[in-house]
Coordinates of C-alpha atoms in Angstrom, one line a residue:
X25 CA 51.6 70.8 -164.9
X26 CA 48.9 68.4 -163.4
X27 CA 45.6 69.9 -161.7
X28 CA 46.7 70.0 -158.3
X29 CA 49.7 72.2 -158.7
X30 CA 47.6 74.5 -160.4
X31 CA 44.8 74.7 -158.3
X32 CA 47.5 75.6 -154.8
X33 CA 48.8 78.3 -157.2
X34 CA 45.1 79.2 -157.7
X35 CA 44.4 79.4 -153.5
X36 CA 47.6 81.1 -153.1
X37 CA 47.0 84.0 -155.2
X38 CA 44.7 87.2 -153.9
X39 CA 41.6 87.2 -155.7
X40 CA 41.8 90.8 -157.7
X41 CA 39.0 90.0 -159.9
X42 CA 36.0 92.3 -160.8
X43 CA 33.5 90.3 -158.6
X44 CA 36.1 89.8 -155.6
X45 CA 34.0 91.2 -152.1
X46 CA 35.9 93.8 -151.1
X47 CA 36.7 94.5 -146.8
X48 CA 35.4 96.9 -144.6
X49 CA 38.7 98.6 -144.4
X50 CA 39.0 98.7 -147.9
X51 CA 35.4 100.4 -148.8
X52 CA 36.1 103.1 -145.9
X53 CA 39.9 103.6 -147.8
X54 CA 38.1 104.2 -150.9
X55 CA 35.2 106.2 -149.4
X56 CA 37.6 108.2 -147.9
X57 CA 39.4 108.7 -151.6
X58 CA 36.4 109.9 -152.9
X59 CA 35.3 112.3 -150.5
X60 CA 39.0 113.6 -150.3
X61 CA 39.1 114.0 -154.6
X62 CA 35.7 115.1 -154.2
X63 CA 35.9 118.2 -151.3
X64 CA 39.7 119.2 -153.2
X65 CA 37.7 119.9 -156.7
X66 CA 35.0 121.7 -154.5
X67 CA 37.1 124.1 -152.4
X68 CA 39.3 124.3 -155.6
X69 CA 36.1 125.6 -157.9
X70 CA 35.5 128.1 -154.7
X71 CA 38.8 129.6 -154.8
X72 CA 38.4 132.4 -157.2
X73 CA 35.2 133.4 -156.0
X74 CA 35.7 134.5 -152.6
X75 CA 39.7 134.9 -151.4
X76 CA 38.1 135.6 -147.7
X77 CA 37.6 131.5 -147.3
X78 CA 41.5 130.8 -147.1
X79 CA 41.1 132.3 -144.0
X80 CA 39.2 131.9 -140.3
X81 CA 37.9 135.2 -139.2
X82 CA 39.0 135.9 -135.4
X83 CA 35.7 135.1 -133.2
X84 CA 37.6 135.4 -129.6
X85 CA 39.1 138.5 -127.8
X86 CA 40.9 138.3 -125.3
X87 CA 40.1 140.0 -121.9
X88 CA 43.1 141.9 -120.5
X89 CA 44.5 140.5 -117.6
X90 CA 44.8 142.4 -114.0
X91 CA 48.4 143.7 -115.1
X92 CA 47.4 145.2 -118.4
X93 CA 46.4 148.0 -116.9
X94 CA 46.6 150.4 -120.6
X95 CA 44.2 147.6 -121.9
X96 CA 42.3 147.4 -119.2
X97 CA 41.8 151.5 -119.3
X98 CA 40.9 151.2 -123.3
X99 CA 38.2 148.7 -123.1
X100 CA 36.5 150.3 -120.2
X101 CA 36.1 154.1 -122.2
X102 CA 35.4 152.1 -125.1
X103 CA 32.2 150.2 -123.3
X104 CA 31.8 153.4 -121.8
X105 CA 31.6 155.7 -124.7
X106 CA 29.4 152.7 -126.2
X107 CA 26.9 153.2 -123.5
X108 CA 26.7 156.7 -124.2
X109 CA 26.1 156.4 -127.7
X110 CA 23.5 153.8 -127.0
X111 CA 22.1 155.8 -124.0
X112 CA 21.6 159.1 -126.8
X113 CA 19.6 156.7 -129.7
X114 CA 16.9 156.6 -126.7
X115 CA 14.0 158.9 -126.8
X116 CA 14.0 161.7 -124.2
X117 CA 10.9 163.7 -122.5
X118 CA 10.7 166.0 -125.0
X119 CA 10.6 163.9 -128.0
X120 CA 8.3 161.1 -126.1
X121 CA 5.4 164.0 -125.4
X122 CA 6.1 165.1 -129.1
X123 CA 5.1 161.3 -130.0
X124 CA 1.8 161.6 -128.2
X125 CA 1.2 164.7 -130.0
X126 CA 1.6 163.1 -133.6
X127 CA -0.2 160.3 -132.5
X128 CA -3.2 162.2 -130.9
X129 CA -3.6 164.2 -134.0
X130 CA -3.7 161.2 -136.6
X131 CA -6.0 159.4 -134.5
X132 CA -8.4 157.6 -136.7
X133 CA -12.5 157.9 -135.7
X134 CA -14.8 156.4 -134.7
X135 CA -13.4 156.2 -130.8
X136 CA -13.7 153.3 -128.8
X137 CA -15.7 154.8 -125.6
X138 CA -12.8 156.8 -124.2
X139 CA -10.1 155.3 -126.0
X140 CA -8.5 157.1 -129.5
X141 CA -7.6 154.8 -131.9
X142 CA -5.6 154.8 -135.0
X143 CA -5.3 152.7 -138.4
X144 CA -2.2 151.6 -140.3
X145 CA -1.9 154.3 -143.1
X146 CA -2.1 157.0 -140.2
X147 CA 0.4 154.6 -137.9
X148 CA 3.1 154.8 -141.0
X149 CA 2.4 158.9 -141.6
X150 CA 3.2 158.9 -137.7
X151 CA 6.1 157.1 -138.2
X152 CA 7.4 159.6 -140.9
X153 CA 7.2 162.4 -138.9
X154 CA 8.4 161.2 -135.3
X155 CA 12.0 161.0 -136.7
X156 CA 14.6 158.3 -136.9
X157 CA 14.9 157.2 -133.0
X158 CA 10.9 156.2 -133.7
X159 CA 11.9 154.5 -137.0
X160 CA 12.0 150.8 -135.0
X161 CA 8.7 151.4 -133.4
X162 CA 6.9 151.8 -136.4
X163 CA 7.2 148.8 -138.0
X164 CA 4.3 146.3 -139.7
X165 CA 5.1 143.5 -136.9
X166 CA 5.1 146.1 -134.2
X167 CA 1.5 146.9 -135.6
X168 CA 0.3 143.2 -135.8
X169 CA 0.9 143.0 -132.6
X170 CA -1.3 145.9 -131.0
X171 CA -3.7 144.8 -133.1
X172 CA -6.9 142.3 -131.3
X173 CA -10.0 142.9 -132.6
X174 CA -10.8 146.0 -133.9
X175 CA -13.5 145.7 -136.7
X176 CA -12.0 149.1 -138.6
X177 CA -8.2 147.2 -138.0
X178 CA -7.1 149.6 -136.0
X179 CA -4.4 149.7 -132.7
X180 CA -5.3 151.9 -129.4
X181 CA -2.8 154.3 -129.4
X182 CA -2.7 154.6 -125.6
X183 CA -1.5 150.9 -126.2
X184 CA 0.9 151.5 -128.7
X185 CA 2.6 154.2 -126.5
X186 CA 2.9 152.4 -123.2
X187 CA 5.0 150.3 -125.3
X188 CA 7.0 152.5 -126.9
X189 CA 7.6 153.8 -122.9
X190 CA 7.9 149.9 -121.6
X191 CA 11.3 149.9 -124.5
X192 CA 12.4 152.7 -124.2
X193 CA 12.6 152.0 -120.4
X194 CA 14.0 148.4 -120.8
X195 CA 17.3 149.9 -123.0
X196 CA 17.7 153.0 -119.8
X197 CA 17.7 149.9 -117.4
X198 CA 19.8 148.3 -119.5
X199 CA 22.0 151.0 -120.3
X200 CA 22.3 151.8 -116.6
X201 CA 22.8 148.0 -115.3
X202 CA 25.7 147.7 -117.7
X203 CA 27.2 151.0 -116.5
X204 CA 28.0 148.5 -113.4
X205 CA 29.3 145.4 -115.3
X206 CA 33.0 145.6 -114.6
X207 CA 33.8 142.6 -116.7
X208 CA 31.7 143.7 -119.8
X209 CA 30.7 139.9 -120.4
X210 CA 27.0 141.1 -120.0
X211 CA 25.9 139.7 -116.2
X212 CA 26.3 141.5 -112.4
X213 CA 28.4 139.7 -109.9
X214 CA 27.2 140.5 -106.5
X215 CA 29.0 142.8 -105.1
X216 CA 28.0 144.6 -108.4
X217 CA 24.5 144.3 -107.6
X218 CA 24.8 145.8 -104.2
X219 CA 26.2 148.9 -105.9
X220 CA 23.7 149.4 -108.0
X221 CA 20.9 149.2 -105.5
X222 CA 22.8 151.2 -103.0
X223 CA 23.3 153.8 -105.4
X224 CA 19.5 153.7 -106.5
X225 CA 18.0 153.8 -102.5
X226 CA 18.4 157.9 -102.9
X227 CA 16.4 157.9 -105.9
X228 CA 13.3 156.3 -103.8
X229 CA 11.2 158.3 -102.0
X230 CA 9.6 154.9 -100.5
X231 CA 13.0 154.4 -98.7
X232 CA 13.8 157.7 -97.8
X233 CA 12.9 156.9 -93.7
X234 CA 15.4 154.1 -93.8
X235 CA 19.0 154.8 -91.8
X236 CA 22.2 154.7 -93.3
X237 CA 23.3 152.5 -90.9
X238 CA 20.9 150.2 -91.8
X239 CA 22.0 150.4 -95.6
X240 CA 24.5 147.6 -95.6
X241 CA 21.6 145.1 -94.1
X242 CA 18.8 146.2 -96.7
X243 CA 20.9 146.2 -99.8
X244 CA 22.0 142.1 -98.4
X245 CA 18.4 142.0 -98.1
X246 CA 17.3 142.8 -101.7
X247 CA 20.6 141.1 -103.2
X248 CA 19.6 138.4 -102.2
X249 CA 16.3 137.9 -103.8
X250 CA 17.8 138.4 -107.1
X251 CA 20.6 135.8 -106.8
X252 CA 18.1 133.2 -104.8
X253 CA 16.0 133.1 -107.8
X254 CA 18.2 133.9 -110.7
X255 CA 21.2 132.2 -109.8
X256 CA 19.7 128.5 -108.9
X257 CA 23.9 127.2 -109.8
X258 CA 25.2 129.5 -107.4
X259 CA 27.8 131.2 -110.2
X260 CA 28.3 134.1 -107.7
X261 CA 26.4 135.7 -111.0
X262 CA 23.4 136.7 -113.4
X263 CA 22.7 137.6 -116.6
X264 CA 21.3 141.7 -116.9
X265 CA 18.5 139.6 -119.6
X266 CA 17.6 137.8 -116.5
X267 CA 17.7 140.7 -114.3
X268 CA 14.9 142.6 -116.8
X269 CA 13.1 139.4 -117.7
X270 CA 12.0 139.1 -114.3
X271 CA 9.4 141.2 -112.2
X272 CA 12.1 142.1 -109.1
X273 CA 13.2 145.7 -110.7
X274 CA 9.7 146.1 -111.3
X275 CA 9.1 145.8 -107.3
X276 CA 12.0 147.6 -106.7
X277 CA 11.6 150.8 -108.8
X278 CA 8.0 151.0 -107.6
X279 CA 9.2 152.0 -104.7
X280 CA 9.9 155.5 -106.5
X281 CA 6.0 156.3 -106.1
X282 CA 5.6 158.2 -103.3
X283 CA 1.6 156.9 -102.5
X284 CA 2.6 153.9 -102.7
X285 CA -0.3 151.6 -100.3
X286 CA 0.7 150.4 -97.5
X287 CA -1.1 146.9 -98.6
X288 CA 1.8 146.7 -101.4
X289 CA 4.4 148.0 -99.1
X290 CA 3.7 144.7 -96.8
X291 CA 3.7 142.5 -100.2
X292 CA 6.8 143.7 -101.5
X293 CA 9.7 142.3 -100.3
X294 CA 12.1 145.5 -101.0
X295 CA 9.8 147.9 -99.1
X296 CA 11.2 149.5 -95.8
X297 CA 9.2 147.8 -94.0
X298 CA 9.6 144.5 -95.5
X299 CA 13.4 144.6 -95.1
X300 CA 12.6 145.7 -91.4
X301 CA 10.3 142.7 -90.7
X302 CA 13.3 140.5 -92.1
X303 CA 16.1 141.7 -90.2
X304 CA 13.6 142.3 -87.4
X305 CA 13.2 139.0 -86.5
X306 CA 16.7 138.0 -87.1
X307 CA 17.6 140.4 -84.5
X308 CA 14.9 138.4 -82.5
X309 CA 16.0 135.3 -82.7
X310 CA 19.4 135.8 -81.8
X311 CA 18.9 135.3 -78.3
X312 CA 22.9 135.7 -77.2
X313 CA 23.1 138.8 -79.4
X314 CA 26.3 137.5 -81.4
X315 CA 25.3 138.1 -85.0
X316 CA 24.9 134.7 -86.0
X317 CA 21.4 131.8 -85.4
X318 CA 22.5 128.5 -84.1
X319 CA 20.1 125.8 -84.4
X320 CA 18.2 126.1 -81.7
X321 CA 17.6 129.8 -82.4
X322 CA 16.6 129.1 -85.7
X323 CA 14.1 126.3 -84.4
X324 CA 11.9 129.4 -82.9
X325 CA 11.4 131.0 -86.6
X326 CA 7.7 131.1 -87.0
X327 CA 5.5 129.6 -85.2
X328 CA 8.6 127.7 -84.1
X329 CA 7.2 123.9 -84.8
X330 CA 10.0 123.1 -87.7
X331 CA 11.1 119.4 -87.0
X332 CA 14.7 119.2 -85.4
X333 CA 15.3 116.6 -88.2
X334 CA 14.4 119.4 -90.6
X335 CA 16.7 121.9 -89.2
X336 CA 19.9 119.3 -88.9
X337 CA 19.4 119.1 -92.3
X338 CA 19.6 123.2 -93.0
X339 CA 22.9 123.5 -91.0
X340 CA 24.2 120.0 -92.8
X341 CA 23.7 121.3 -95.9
X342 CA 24.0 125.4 -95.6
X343 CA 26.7 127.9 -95.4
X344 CA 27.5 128.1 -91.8
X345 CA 30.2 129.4 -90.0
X346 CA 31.1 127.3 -86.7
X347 CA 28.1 125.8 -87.0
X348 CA 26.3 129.0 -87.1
X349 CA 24.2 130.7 -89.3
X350 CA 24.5 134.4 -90.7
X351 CA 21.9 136.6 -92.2
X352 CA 23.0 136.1 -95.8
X353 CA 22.0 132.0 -95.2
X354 CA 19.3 133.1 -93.4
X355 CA 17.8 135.2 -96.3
X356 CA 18.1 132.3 -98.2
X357 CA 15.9 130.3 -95.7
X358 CA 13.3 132.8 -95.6
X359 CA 13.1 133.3 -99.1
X360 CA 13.2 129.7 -99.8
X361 CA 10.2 128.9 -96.8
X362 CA 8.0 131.8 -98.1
X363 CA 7.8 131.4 -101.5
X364 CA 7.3 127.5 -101.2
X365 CA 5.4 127.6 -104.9
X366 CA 8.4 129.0 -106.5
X367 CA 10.6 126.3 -108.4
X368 CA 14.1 127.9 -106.6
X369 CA 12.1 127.3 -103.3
X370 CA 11.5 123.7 -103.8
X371 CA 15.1 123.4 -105.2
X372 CA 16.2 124.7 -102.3
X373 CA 14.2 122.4 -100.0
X374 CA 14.5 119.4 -101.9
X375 CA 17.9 119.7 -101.7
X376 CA 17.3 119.4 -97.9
X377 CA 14.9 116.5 -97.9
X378 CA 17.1 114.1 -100.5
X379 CA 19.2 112.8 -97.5
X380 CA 20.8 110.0 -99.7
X381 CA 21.9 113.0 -102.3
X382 CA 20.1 110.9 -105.2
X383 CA 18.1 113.0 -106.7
X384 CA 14.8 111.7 -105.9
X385 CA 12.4 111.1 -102.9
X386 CA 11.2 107.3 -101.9
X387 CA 9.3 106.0 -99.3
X388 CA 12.7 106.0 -97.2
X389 CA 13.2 109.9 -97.3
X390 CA 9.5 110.5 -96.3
X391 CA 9.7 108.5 -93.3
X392 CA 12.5 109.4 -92.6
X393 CA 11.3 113.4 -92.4
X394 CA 7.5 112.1 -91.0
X395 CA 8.5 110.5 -88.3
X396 CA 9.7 113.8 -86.8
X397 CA 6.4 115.1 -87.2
X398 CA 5.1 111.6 -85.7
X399 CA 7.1 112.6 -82.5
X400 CA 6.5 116.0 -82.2
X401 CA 2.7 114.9 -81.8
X402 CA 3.3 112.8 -79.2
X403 CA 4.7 115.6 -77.1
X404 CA 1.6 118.1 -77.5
X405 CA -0.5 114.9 -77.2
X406 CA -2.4 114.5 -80.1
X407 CA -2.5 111.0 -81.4
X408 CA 0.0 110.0 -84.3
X409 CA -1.4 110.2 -87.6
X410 CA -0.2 107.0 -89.6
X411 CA 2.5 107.1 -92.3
X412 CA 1.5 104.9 -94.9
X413 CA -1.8 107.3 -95.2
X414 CA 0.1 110.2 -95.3
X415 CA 2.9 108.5 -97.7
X416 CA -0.2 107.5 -100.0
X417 CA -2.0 110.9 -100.2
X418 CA 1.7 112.2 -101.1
X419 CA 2.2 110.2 -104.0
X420 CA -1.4 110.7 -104.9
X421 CA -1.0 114.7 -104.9
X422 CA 2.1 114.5 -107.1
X423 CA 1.1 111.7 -109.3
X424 CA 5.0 111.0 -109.9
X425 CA 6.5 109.3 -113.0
X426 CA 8.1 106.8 -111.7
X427 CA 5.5 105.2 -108.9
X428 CA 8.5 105.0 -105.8
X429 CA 10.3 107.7 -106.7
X430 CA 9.5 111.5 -106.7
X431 CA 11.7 114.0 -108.5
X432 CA 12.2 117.8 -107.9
X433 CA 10.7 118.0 -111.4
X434 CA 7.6 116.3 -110.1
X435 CA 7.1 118.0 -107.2
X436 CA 7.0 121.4 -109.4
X437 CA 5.0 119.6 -112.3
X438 CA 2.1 118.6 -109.8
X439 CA 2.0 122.3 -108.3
X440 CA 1.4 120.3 -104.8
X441 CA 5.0 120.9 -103.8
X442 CA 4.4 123.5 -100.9
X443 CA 1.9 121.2 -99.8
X444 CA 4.3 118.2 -99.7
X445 CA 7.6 120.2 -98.2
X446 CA 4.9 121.6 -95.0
X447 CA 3.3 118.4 -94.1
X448 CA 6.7 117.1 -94.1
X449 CA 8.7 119.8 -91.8
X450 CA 6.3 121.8 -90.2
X451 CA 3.7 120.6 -87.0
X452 CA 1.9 123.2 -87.5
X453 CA 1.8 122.9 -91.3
X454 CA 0.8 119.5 -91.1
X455 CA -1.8 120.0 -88.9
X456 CA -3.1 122.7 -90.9
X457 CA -3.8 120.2 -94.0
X458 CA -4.7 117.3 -91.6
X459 CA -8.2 119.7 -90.9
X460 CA -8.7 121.9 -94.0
X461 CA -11.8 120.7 -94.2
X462 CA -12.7 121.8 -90.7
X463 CA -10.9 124.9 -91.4
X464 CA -12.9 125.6 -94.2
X465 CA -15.9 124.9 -92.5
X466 CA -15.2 127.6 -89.6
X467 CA -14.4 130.2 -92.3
X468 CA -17.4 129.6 -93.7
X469 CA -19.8 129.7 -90.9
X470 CA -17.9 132.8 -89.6
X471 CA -18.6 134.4 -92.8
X472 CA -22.3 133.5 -92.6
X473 CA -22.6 135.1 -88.8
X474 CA -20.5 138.5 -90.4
X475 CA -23.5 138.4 -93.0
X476 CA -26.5 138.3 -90.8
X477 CA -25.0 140.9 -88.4

């Protein structure tokens, strides 16, 4: 056989050699091989040690449906027989004041000027004797965490109590907030909401003057915080965590002491006379009496210079029913305009000012809202204050990431964003910054004439 027959045999053949480059597709084959020989020996050496692995354990449960009503019926005396349980591990009066009287006794000296303290060793002979429901309280990391700086290393027990009484009353809340969860998955829709609070208005003595007629519209009224705040998605829902994580049930239960000031009365936005002022001046600005605001009885809110670009944009992008305007939107308005710090507030008005729905404001949007403002001038004759200031002392208060766009995200980082929403929807917010420094001024020198009177 000559050379040449020999070397097309040679070129025909596959090279199966020890030094032939193998593919891609062959090295993920093999790799594949391996880790399949390799995971069989594993989960094969496993086997005898634990039989439980062959199987998955069952991590879902299914809620009943609306026609099951036998399972329905089961899990709500099972959640509520839970409760109860839970609702019993609690500590009651009686075993709360025995508490203070362990604690008083094992008080440690020397006293901190009024204040009894205790160390550690006494803290665990407490904990022995206070019984089981105490047990959790009296822990080493509970401790550690009273303790500040105390040169004997010991906790005020004062302290240590008004915690026990802050947990104990976070599981009652809890306990009684769930008592109202229908669908047991942990959160309050909000017609579940309004039953708690309408069930809880009898039980404070701050509310006690309020008609029942007038029930419906204050329970809407303190619904709505809650959801405004704690339900920036609009799920129709929030989470009972949320609901005691936040300072509202704080407000709202402080309405149960009965000398309460007037001073936080007007601050709190679930007094009597807060929900009053509300629906108040809803009732005032519906001018033809029909139960809903139109546009140009919402212009007259406040000191009724809101830009009529401004409101277009509230009935644009709001709940409204013909065009109208009921008193759960409104809420929503009047939360959102009074708490202007709040990030939920400047969600809700950013939402407003993003005309292009882009997520961002740029020089486009601000003129676009300014030149309102511009116009409104010119009608009470003051002389138009020029945009590319105002557009430059914008961007310089919120210091944006990007230099032509401003997020919502900037807006809250730069804590300027009340600042920014007013000089861009209200006259007489704009105005207002236009002469701080005048304004300031005045304060002061009418301070100095109060002093030398």
């Amino acid at each position: 056989m000559d050379w040449k027959e020999v070397l097309r045999r040679r070129l025909a053949t596959p090279n199966t050699g020890p030094n032939r480059k193998k593919s891609e597709q062959e090295l993920k084959d093999e790799e594949m091989d391996l880790f399949t020989k390799y995971y069989s020996e594993w989960k094969g050496g496993r086997k005898n040690t634990n039989e439980f692995y062959k199987t998955i354990p069952r991590f879902y449960y299914r809620l009943p449906a609306e026609d099951e009503v036998l399972l329905q019926k089961l899990r709500e005396e099972s959640r509520a027989v839970f409760l109860q349980r839970k609702s019993r591990e609690l500590l009651d009066n009686e075993e709360l004041q025995n508490l203070w009287f362990l604690l008083d006794k094992h008080q440690t000296p020397p006293m901190i000027g009024e204040e009894a303290m205790i160390n550690y060793e006494s803290f665990l002979k407490v904990g022995e004797k206070a019984g089981p429901k105490c047990k959790q309280f009296f822990t080493a990391k509970v401790f550690a965490k009273l303790l500040h700086t105390d040169s004997y290393g010991r906790i005020s027990i004062m302290q240590f109590f008004n915690y026990v009484m802050r947990k104990v009353w976070l599981h009652q809340t809890r306990i009684g907030l769930s008592l109202y969860d229908v669908a047991g998955q942990g959160y309050l829709r909000e017609s579940d909401l309004e039953n708690y609070i309408l069930e809880l208005i009898p039980t404070l003595p701050q509310l006690d003057g309020l008609e029942k007629s007038f029930y419906s519209f204050y329970v809407c009224t303190a619904v709505r915080k809650f959801f405004f705040f704690l339900d920036p998605l609009r799920t129709g829902k929030i989470k009972i965590q949320d609901i005691l994580a936040c300072s509202f049930l704080d407000d709202l239960l402080e309405l149960r002491d009965e000398e309460l000031s007037k001073e936080s009365q007007e601050t709190n936005w679930f007094s009597a006379p807060s929900a009053l002022r509300v629906y108040g001046q809803y009732l005032n600005l519906d001018k033809d009496h029909n139960g809903m605001l139109s546009k140009e009885e919402l212009s007259r809110y406040g000191t009724a210079t809101m830009t009529n670009v401004f409101l277009d944009r509230v009935f644009q992008e709001c709940l409204t029913y013909d065009g109208e305007m009921d008193y759960k939107t409104y809420l929503d308005f009047v939360l959102a305009l009074e708490n202007r710090k709040e990030p939920a507030a400047l969600q809700y008005i950013f939402k407003l000012l993003d005309i292009e729905n882009k997520g961002y404001l740029n020089v486009f949007s601000l003129n676009y809202f300014f030149r309102a403002i511009q116009e409104l001038m010119k009608i009470h004759g003051q002389d138009p204050v020029s945009f590319q200031d105002v557009k430059d002392e914008i961007f310089d208060m919120v210091k944006p990431k990007d230099p032509l766009k401003i997020s919502l995200q900037d807006l809250i980082n730069s804590n300027q964003g009340d600042t920014v929403t007013t000089i861009l929807i209200d006259l007489n917010g704009f105005w207002t910054y236009e002469n701080r420094e005048a304004l300031v001024a005045n304060d002061n020198e009418n301070s100095a004439e109060l002093d030398d009177t």
